[in-house]
PDB file of N, CA, C and O in Angstrom:
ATOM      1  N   UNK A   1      -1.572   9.450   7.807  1.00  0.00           N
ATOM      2  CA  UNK A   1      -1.715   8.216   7.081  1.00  0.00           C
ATOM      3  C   UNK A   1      -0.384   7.481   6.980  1.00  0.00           C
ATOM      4  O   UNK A   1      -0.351   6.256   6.860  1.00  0.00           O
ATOM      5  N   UNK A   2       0.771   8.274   7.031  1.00  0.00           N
ATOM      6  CA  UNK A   2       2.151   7.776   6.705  1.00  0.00           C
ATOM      7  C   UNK A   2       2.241   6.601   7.929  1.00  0.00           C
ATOM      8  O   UNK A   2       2.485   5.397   7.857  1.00  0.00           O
ATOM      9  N   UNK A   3       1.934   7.490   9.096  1.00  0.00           N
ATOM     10  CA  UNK A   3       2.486   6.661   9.984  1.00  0.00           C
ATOM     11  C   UNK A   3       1.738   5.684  10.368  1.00  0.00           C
ATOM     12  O   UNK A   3       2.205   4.887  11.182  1.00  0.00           O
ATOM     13  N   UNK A   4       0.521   5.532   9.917  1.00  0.00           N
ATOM     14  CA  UNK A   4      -0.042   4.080  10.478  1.00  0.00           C
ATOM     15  C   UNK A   4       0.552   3.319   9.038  1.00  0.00           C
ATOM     16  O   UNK A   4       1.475   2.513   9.155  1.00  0.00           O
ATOM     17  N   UNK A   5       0.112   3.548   8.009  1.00  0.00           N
ATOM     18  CA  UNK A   5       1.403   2.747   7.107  1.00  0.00           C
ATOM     19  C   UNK A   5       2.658   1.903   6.740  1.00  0.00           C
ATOM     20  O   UNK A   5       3.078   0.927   6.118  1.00  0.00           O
ATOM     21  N   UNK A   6       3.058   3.259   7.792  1.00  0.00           N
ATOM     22  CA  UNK A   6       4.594   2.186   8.391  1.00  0.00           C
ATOM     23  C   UNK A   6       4.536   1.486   9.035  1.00  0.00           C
ATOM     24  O   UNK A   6       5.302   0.540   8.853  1.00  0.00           O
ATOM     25  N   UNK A   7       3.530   1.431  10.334  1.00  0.00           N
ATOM     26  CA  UNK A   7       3.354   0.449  11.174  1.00  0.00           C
ATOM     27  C   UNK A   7       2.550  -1.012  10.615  1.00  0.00           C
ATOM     28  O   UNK A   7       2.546  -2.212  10.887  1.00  0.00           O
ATOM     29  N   UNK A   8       2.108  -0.379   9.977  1.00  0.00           N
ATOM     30  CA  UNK A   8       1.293  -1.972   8.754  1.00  0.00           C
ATOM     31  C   UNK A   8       2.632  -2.252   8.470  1.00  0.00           C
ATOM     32  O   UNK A   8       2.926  -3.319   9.011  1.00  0.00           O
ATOM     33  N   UNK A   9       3.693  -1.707   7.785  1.00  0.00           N
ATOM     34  CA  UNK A   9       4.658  -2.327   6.846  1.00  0.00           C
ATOM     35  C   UNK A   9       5.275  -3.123   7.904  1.00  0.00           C
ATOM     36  O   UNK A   9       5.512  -4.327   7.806  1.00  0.00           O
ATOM     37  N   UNK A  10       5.553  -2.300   9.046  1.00  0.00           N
ATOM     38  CA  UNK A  10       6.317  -2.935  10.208  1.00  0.00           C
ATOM     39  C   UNK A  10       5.474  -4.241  10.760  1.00  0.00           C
ATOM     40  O   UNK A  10       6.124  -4.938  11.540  1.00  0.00           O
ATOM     41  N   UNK A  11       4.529  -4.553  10.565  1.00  0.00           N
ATOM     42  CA  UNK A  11       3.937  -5.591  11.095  1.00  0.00           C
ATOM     43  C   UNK A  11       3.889  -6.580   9.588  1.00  0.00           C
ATOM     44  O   UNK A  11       3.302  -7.651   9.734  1.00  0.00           O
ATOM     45  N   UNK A  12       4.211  -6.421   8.786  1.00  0.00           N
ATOM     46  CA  UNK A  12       4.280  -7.251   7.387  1.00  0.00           C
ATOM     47  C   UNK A  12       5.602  -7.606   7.603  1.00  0.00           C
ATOM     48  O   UNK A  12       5.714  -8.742   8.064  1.00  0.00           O
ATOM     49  N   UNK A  13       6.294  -7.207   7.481  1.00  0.00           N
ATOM     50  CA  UNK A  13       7.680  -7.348   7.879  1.00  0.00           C
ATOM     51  C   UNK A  13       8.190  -8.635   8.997  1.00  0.00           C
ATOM     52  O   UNK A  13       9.265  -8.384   9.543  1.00  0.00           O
ATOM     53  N   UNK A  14       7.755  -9.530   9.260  1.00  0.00           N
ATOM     54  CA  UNK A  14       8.337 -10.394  10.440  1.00  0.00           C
ATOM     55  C   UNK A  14       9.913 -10.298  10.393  1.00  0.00           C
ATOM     56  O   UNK A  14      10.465  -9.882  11.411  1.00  0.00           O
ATOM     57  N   UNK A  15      10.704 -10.653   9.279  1.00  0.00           N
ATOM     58  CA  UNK A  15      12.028 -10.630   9.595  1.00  0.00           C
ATOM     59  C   UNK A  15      12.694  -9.813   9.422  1.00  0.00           C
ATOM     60  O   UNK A  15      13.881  -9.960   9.130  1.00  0.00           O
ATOM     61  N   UNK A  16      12.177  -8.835   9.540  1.00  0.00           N
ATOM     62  CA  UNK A  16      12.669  -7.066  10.201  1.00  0.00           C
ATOM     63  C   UNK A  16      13.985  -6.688   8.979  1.00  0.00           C
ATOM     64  O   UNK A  16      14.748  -5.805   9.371  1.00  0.00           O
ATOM     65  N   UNK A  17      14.219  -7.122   7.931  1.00  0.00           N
ATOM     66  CA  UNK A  17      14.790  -7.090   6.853  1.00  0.00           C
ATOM     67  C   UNK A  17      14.752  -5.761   6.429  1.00  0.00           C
ATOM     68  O   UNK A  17      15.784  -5.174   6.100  1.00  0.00           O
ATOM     69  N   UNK A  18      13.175  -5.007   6.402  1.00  0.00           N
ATOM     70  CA  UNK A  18      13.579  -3.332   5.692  1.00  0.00           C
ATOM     71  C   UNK A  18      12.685  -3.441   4.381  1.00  0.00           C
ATOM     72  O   UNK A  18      12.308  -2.453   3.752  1.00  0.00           O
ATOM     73  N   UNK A  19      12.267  -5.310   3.899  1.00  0.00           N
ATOM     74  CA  UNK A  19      11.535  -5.359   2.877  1.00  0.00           C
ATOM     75  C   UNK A  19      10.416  -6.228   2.735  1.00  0.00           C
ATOM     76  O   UNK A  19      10.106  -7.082   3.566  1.00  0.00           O
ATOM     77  N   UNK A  20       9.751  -5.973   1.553  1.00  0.00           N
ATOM     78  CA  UNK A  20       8.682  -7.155   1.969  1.00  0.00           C
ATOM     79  C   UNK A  20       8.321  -7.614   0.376  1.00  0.00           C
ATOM     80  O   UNK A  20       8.247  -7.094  -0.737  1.00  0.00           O
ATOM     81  N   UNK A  21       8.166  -8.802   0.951  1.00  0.00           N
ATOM     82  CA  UNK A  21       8.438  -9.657  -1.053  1.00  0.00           C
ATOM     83  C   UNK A  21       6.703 -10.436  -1.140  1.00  0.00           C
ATOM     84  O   UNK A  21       5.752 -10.450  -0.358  1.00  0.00           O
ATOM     85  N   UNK A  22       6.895 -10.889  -2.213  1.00  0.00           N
ATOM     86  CA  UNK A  22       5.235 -10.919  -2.494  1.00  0.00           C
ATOM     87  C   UNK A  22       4.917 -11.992  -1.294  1.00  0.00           C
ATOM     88  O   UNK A  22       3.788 -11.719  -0.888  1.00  0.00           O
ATOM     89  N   UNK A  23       5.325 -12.832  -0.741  1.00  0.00           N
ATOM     90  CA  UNK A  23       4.628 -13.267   0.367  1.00  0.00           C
ATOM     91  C   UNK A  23       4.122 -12.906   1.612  1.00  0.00           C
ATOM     92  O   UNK A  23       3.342 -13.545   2.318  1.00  0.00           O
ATOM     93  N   UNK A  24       4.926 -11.216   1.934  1.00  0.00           N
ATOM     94  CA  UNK A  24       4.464 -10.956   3.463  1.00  0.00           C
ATOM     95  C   UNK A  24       3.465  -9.902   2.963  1.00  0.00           C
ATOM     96  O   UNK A  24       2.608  -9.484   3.741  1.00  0.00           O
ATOM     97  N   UNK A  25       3.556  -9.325   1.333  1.00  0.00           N
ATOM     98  CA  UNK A  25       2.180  -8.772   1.138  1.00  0.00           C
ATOM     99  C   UNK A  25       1.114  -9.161   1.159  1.00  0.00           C
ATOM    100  O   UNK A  25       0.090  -8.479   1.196  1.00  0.00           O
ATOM    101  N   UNK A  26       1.229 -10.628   1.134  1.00  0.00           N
ATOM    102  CA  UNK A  26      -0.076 -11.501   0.557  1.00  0.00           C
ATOM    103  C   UNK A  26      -1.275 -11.406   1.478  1.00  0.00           C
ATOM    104  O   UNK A  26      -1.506 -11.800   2.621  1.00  0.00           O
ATOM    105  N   UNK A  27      -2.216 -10.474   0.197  1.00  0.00           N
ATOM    106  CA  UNK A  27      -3.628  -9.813   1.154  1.00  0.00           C
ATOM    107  C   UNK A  27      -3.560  -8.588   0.874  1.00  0.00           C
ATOM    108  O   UNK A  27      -4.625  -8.031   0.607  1.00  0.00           O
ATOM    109  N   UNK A  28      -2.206  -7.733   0.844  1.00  0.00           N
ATOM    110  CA  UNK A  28      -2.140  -6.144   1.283  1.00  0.00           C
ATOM    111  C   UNK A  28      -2.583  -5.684   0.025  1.00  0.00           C
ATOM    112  O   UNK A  28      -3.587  -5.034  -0.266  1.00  0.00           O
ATOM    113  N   UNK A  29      -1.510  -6.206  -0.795  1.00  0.00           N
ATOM    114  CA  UNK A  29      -1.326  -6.024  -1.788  1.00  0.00           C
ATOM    115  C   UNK A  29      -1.269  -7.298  -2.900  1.00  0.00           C
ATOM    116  O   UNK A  29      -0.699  -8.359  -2.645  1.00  0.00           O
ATOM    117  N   UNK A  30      -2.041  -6.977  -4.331  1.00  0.00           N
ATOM    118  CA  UNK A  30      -1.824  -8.196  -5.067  1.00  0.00           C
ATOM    119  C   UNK A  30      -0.875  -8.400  -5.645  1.00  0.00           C
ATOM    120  O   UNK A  30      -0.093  -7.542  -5.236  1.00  0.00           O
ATOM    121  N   UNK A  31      -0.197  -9.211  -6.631  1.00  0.00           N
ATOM    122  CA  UNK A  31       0.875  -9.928  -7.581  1.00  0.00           C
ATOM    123  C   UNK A  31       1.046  -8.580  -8.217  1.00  0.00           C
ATOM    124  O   UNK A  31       1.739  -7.711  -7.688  1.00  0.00           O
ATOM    125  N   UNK A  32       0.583  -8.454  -9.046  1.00  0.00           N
ATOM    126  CA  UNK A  32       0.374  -7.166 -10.632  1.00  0.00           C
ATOM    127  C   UNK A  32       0.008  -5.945  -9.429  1.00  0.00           C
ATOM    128  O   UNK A  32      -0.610  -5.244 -10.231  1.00  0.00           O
ATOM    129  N   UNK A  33      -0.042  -5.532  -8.750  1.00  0.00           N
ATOM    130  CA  UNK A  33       0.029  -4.118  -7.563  1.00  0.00           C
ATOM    131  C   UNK A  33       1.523  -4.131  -7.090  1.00  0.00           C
ATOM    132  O   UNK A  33       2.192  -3.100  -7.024  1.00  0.00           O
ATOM    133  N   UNK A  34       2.059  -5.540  -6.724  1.00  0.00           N
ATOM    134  CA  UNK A  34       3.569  -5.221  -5.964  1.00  0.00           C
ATOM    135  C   UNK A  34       4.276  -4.975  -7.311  1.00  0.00           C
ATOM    136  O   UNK A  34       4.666  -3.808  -7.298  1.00  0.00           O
ATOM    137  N   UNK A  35       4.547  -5.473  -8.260  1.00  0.00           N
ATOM    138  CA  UNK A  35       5.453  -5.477  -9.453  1.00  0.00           C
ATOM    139  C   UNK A  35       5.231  -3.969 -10.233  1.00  0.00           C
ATOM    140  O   UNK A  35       6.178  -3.305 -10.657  1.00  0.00           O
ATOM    141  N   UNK A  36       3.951  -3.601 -10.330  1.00  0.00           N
ATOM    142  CA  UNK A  36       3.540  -2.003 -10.308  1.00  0.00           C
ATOM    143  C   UNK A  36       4.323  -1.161  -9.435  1.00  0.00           C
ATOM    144  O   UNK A  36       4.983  -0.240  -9.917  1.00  0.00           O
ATOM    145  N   UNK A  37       4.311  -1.397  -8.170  1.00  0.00           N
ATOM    146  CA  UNK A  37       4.764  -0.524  -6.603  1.00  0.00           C
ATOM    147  C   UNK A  37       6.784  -0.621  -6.765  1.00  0.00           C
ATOM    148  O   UNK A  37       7.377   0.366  -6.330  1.00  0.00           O
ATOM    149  N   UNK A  38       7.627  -1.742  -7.346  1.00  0.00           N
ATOM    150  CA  UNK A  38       8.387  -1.998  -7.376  1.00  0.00           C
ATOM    151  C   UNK A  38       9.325  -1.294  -8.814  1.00  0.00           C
ATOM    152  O   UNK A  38       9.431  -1.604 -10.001  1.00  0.00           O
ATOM    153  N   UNK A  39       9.674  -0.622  -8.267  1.00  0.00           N
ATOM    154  CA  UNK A  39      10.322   0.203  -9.560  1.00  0.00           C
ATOM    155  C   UNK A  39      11.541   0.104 -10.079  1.00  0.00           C
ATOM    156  O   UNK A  39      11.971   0.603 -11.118  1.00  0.00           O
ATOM    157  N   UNK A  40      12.221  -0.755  -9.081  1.00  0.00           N
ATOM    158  CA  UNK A  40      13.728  -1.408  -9.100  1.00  0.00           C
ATOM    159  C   UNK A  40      13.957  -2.932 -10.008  1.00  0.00           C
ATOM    160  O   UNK A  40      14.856  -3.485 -10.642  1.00  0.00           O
ATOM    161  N   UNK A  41      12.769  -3.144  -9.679  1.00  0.00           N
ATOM    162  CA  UNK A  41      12.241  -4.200 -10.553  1.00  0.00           C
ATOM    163  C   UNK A  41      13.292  -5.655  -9.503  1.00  0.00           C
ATOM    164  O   UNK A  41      13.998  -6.555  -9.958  1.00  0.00           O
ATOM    165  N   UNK A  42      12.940  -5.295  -7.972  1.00  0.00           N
ATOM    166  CA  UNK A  42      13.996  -6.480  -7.787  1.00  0.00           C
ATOM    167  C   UNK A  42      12.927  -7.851  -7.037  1.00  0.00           C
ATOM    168  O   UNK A  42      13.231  -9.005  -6.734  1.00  0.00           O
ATOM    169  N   UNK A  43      11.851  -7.239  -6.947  1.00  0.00           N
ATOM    170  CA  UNK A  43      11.000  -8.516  -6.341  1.00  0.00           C
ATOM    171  C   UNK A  43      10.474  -8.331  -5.141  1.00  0.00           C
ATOM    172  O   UNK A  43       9.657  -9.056  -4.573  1.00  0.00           O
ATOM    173  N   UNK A  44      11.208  -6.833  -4.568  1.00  0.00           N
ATOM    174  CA  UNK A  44      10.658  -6.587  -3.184  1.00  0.00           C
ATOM    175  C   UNK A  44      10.203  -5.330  -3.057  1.00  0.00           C
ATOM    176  O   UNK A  44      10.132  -4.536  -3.996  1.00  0.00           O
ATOM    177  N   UNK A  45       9.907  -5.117  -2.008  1.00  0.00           N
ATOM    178  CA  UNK A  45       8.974  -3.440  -1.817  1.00  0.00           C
ATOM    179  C   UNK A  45      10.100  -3.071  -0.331  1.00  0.00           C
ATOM    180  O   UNK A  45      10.231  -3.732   0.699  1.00  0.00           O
ATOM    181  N   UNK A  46      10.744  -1.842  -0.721  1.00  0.00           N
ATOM    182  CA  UNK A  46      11.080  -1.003   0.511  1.00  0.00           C
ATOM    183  C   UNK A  46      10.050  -0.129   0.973  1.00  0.00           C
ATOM    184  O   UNK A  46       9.248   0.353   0.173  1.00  0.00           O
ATOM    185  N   UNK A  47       9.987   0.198   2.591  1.00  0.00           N
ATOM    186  CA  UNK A  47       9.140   1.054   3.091  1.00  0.00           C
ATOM    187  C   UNK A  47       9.127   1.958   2.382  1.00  0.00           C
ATOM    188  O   UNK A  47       8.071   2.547   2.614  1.00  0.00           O
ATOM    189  N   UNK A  48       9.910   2.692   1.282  1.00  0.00           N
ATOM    190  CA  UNK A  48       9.453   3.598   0.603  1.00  0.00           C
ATOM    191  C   UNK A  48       8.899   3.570  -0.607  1.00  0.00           C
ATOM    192  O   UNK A  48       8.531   4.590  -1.190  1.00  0.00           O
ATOM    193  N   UNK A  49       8.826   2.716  -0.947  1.00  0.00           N
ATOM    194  CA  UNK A  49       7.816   1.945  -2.127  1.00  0.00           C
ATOM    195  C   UNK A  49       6.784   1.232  -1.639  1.00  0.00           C
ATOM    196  O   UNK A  49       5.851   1.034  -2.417  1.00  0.00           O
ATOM    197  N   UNK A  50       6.721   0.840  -0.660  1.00  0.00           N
ATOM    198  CA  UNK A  50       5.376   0.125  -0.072  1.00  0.00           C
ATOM    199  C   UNK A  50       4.452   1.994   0.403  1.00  0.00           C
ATOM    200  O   UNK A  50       3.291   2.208   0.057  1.00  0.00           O
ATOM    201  N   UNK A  51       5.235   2.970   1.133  1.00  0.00           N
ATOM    202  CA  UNK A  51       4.190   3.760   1.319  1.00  0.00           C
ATOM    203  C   UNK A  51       4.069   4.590   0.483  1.00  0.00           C
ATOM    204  O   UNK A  51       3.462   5.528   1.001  1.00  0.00           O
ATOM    205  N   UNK A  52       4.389   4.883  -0.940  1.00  0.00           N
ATOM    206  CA  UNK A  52       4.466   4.924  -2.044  1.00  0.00           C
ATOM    207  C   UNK A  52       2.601   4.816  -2.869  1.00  0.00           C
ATOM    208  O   UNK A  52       1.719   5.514  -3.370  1.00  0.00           O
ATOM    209  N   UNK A  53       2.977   3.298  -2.476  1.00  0.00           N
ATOM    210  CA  UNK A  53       2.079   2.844  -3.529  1.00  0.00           C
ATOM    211  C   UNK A  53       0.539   2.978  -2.522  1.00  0.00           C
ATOM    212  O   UNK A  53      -0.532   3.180  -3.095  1.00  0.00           O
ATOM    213  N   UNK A  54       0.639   2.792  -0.494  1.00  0.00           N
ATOM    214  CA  UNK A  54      -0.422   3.286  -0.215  1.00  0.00           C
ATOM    215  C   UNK A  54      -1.215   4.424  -0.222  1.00  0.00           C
ATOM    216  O   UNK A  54      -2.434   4.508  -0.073  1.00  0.00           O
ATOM    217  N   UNK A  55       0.182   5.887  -0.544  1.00  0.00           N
ATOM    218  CA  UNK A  55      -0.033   6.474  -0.492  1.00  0.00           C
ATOM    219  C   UNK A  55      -0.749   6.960  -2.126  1.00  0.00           C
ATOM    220  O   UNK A  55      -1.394   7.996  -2.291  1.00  0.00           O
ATOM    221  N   UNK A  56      -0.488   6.083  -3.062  1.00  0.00           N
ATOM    222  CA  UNK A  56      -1.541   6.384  -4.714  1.00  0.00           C
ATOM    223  C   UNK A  56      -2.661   5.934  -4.347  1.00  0.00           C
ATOM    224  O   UNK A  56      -3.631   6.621  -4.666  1.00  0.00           O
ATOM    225  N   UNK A  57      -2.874   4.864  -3.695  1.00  0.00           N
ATOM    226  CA  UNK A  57      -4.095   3.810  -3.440  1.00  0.00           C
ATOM    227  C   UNK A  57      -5.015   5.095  -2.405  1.00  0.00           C
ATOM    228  O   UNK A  57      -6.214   5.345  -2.535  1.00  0.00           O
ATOM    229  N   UNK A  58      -4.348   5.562  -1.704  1.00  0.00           N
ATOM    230  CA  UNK A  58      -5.115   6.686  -1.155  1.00  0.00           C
ATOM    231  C   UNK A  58      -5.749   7.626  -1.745  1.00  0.00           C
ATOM    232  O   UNK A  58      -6.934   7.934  -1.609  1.00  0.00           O
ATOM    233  N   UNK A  59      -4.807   8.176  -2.532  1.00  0.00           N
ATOM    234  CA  UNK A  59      -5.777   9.502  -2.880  1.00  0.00           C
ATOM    235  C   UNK A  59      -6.144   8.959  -4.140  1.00  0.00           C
ATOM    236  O   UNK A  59      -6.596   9.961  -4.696  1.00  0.00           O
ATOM    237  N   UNK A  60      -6.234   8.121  -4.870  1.00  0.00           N
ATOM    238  CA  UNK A  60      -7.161   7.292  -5.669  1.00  0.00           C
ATOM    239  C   UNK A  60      -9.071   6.968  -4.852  1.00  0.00           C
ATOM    240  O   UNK A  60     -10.195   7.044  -5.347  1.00  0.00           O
ATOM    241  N   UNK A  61      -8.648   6.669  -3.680  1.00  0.00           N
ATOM    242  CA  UNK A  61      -9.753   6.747  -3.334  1.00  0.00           C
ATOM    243  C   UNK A  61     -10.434   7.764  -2.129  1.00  0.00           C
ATOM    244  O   UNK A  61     -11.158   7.641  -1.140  1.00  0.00           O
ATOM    245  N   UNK A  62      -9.864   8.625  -2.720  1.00  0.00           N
ATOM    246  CA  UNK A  62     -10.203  10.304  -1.956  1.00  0.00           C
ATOM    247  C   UNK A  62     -10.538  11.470  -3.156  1.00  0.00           C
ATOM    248  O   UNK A  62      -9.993  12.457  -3.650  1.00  0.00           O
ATOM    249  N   UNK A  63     -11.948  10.599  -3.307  1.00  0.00           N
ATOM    250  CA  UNK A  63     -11.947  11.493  -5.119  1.00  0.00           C
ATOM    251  C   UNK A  63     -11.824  13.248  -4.476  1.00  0.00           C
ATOM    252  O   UNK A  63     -10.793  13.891  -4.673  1.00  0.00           O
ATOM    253  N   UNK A  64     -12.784  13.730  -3.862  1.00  0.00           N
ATOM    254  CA  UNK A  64     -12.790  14.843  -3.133  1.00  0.00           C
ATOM    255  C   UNK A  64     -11.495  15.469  -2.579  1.00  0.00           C
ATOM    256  O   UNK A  64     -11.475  16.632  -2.178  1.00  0.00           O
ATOM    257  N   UNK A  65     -10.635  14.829  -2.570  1.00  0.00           N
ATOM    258  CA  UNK A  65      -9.017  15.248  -2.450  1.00  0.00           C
ATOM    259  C   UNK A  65      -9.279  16.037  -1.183  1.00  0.00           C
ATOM    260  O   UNK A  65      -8.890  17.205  -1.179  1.00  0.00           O
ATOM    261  N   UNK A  66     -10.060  15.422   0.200  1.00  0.00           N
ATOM    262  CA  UNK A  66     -10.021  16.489   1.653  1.00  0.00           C
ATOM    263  C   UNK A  66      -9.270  15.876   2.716  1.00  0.00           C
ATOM    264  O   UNK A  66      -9.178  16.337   3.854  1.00  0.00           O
ATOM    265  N   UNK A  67      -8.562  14.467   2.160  1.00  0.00           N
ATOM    266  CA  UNK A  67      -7.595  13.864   3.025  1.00  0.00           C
ATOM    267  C   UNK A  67      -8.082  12.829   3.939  1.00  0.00           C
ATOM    268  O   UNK A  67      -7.342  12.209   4.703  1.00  0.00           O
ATOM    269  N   UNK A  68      -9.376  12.655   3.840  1.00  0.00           N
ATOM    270  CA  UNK A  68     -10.163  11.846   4.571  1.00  0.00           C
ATOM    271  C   UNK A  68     -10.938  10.907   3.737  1.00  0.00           C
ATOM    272  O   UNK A  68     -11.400  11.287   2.661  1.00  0.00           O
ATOM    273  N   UNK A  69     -11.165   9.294   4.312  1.00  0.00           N
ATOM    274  CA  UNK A  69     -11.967   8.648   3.583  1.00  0.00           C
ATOM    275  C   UNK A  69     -13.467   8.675   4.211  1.00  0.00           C
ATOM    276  O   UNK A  69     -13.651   8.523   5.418  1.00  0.00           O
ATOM    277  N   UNK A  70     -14.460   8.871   3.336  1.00  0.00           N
ATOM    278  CA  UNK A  70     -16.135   8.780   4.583  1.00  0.00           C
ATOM    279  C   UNK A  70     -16.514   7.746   3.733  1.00  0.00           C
ATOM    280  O   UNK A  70     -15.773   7.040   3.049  1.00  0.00           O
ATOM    281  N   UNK A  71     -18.186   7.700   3.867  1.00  0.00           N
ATOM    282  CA  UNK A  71     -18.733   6.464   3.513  1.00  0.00           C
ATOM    283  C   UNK A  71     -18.806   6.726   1.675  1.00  0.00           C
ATOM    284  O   UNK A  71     -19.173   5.838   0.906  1.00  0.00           O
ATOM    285  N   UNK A  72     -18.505   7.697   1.366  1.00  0.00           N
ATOM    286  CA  UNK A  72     -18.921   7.706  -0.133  1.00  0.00           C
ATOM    287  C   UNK A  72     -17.435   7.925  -0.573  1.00  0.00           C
ATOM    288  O   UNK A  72     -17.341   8.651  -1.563  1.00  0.00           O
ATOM    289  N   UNK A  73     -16.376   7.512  -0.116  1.00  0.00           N
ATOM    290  CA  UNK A  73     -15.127   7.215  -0.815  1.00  0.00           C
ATOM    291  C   UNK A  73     -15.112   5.784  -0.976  1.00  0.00           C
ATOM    292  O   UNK A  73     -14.725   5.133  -1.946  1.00  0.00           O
ATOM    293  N   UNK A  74     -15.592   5.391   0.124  1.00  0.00           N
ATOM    294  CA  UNK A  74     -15.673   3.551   0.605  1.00  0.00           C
ATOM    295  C   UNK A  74     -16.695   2.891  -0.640  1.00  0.00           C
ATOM    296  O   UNK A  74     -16.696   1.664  -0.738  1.00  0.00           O
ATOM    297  N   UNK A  75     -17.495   3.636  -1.517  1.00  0.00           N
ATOM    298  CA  UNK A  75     -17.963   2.889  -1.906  1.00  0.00           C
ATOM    299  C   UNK A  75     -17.569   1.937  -3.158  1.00  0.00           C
ATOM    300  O   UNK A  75     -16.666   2.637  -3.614  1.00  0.00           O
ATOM    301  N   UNK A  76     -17.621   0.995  -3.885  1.00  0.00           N
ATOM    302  CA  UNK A  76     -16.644   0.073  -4.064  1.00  0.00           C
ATOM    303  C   UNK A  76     -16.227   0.637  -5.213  1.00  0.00           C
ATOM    304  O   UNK A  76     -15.045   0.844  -4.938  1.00  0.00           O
ATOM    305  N   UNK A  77     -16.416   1.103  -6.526  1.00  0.00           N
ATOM    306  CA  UNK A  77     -15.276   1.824  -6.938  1.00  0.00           C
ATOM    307  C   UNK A  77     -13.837   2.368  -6.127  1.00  0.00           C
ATOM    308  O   UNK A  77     -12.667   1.984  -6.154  1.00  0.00           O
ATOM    309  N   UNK A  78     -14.414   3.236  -5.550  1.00  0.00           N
ATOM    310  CA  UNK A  78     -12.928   4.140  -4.853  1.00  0.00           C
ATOM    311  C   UNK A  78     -12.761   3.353  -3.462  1.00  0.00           C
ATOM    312  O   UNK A  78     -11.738   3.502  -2.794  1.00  0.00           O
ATOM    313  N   UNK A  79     -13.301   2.917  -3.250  1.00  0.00           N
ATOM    314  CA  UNK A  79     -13.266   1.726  -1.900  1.00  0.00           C
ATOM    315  C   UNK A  79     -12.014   0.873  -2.408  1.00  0.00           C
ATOM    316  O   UNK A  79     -10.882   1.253  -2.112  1.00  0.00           O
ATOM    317  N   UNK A  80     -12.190  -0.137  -3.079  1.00  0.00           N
ATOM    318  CA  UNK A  80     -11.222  -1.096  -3.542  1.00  0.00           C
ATOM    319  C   UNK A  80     -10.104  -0.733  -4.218  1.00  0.00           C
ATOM    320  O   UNK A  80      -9.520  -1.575  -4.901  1.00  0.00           O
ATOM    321  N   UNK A  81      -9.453   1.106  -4.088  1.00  0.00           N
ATOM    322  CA  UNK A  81      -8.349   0.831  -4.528  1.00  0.00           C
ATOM    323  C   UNK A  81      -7.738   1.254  -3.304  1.00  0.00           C
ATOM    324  O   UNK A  81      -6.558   1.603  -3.299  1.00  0.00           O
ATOM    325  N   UNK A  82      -8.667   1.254  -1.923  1.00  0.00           N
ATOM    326  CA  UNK A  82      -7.508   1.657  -0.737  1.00  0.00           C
ATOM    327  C   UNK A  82      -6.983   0.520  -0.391  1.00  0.00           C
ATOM    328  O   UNK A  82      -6.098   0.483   0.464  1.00  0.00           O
TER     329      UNK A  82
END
């Protein structure tokens, strides 16, 4: 999961900076999710706070904790916090 993660971050990322501020999340993540994910409190998400916070959003919606999402993780409770 890490590594397709990074490659999302890496494709959020256009100006290859290392960070991503609430505009290149916009979609990924909401307003009140990045400021949650941001613990520095500086306005941006490092790859290690961006896979951080996919990685809560994950096993938030992996009630079964088997590392995999199927159709009954997807459903919209635990669906909408991946």
């Amino acid at each position: 999961m890490k590594g397709v993660a990074s490659k999302v971050f890496d494709k959020l990322d256009p100006d290859h900076d290392g960070t991503l501020d609430v505009r290149e999340v916009r979609g990924a993540i909401d307003r009140p999710g990045t400021a949650a994910a941001d613990p520095d409190h500086d306005g941006t998400l490092t790859k290690d706070e961006y896979l951080a916070v996919v990685e809560q959003r994950f096993k938030a919606a992996d009630p079964d904790n088997d590392g995999t999402l199927d159709a009954r993780s997807s459903e919209p409770e635990q669906g909408r916090r991946c």
